[in-house]
């Protein structure tokens, strides 16, 4: 629900998420916070803690490896649309570095 509700079909946002997950997994970053339309997320080496902004009872924790696997699958779904290389090039230009996630 987090991916479809907040990342939606925005490939640039999905690339942001993949970069944060990779940076945390490799120790380049300790934590990252996200807040979108419906979810707040705290990402750390121990995983992702999600809290729905509208319904307190909707909360979850997912291990980092599982979140990376699912975000990768979601990227592959979004990347199937034309223009994938251009989106990646714009992300890299905007961030001043190569995207850190392997296999894009």
Short mmCIF file of C-alpha atoms in Angstrom, two decimals:
data_model
loop_
_atom_site.label_atom_id
_atom_site.label_comp_id
_atom_site.label_asym_id
_atom_site.label_seq_id
_atom_site.Cartn_x
_atom_site.Cartn_y
_atom_site.Cartn_z
CA UNK A 1 0.00 0.00 0.00
CA UNK A 2 2.93 2.34 0.69
CA UNK A 3 4.35 1.94 -2.80
CA UNK A 4 1.08 2.29 -4.62
CA UNK A 5 -0.22 5.04 -2.31
CA UNK A 6 2.86 7.25 -2.05
CA UNK A 7 5.41 6.27 -4.68
CA UNK A 8 2.58 5.65 -7.13
CA UNK A 9 3.73 5.48 -10.76
CA UNK A 10 6.44 8.11 -10.29
CA UNK A 11 9.64 6.45 -11.48
CA UNK A 12 11.80 9.27 -10.12
CA UNK A 13 10.36 8.78 -6.63
CA UNK A 14 10.92 5.04 -6.92
CA UNK A 15 14.55 5.75 -7.83
CA UNK A 16 14.80 7.98 -4.73
CA UNK A 17 13.53 5.11 -2.60
CA UNK A 18 15.90 2.58 -4.16
CA UNK A 19 18.83 4.95 -3.60
CA UNK A 20 17.90 5.46 0.06
CA UNK A 21 17.52 1.71 0.58
CA UNK A 22 20.89 1.04 -1.04
CA UNK A 23 22.64 3.84 0.82
CA UNK A 24 21.34 2.51 4.14
CA UNK A 25 22.10 -1.13 3.30
CA UNK A 26 25.70 -0.26 2.44
CA UNK A 27 26.21 2.09 5.40
CA UNK A 28 26.51 5.34 3.41
CA UNK A 29 23.51 6.63 5.33
CA UNK A 30 22.11 5.61 8.73
CA UNK A 31 18.46 6.57 8.41
CA UNK A 32 15.96 8.26 6.16
CA UNK A 33 12.45 9.55 6.76
CA UNK A 34 9.71 9.67 4.17
CA UNK A 35 6.26 11.22 4.34
CA UNK A 36 3.85 10.96 1.46
CA UNK A 37 0.16 11.24 0.74
CA UNK A 38 -0.82 8.45 3.09
CA UNK A 39 2.24 7.00 4.81
CA UNK A 40 5.17 8.02 6.98
CA UNK A 41 8.21 5.75 6.78
CA UNK A 42 11.35 5.50 8.86
CA UNK A 43 14.08 3.55 7.08
CA UNK A 44 17.10 2.16 8.90
CA UNK A 45 19.38 -0.88 8.77
CA UNK A 46 16.83 -2.79 10.85
CA UNK A 47 14.10 -2.20 8.29
CA UNK A 48 11.24 0.06 7.38
CA UNK A 49 8.64 1.19 9.88
CA UNK A 50 5.44 2.38 8.23
CA UNK A 51 2.62 4.35 9.77
CA UNK A 52 -0.50 5.35 7.90
CA UNK A 53 -1.18 9.07 8.30
CA UNK A 54 -4.96 8.64 8.41
CA UNK A 55 -5.52 5.37 10.30
CA UNK A 56 -3.43 4.69 13.40
CA UNK A 57 -4.10 0.97 13.30
CA UNK A 58 -2.35 0.68 9.92
CA UNK A 59 1.29 0.26 10.82
CA UNK A 60 3.92 -2.27 9.83
CA UNK A 61 7.59 -3.16 10.01
CA UNK A 62 9.45 -4.83 7.15
CA UNK A 63 13.08 -5.99 7.16
CA UNK A 64 15.36 -3.94 4.93
CA UNK A 65 16.16 -6.88 2.61
CA UNK A 66 12.46 -7.58 2.03
CA UNK A 67 11.74 -3.91 1.36
CA UNK A 68 14.61 -3.75 -1.13
CA UNK A 69 13.33 -6.85 -2.91
CA UNK A 70 9.78 -5.49 -3.21
CA UNK A 71 10.94 -1.99 -4.22
CA UNK A 72 13.12 -3.61 -6.90
CA UNK A 73 10.11 -5.51 -8.25
CA UNK A 74 8.05 -2.33 -8.21
CA UNK A 75 10.81 -0.48 -10.11
CA UNK A 76 10.86 -3.24 -12.73
CA UNK A 77 7.11 -2.82 -13.19
CA UNK A 78 7.44 0.97 -13.56
CA UNK A 79 10.58 0.69 -15.71
CA UNK A 80 8.73 -1.39 -18.30
CA UNK A 81 7.23 1.87 -19.61
CA UNK A 82 9.20 3.70 -22.34
CA UNK A 83 11.67 6.37 -21.24
CA UNK A 84 13.33 4.43 -18.42
CA UNK A 85 16.86 5.50 -19.44
CA UNK A 86 15.85 9.17 -19.58
CA UNK A 87 14.31 9.01 -16.10
CA UNK A 88 17.48 7.43 -14.73
CA UNK A 89 19.67 10.03 -16.48
CA UNK A 90 17.57 12.89 -15.02
CA UNK A 91 17.81 11.33 -11.54
CA UNK A 92 21.60 11.07 -11.82
CA UNK A 93 21.92 14.64 -13.09
CA UNK A 94 19.66 15.99 -10.33
CA UNK A 95 21.56 14.08 -7.63
CA UNK A 96 25.07 14.58 -9.03
CA UNK A 97 26.00 10.90 -8.85
CA UNK A 98 25.37 7.54 -10.43
CA UNK A 99 22.39 5.75 -9.00
CA UNK A 100 23.72 3.36 -6.35
CA UNK A 101 21.20 0.55 -6.82
CA UNK A 102 22.65 -2.34 -8.84
CA UNK A 103 20.90 -3.68 -11.90
CA UNK A 104 18.94 -0.66 -13.02
#
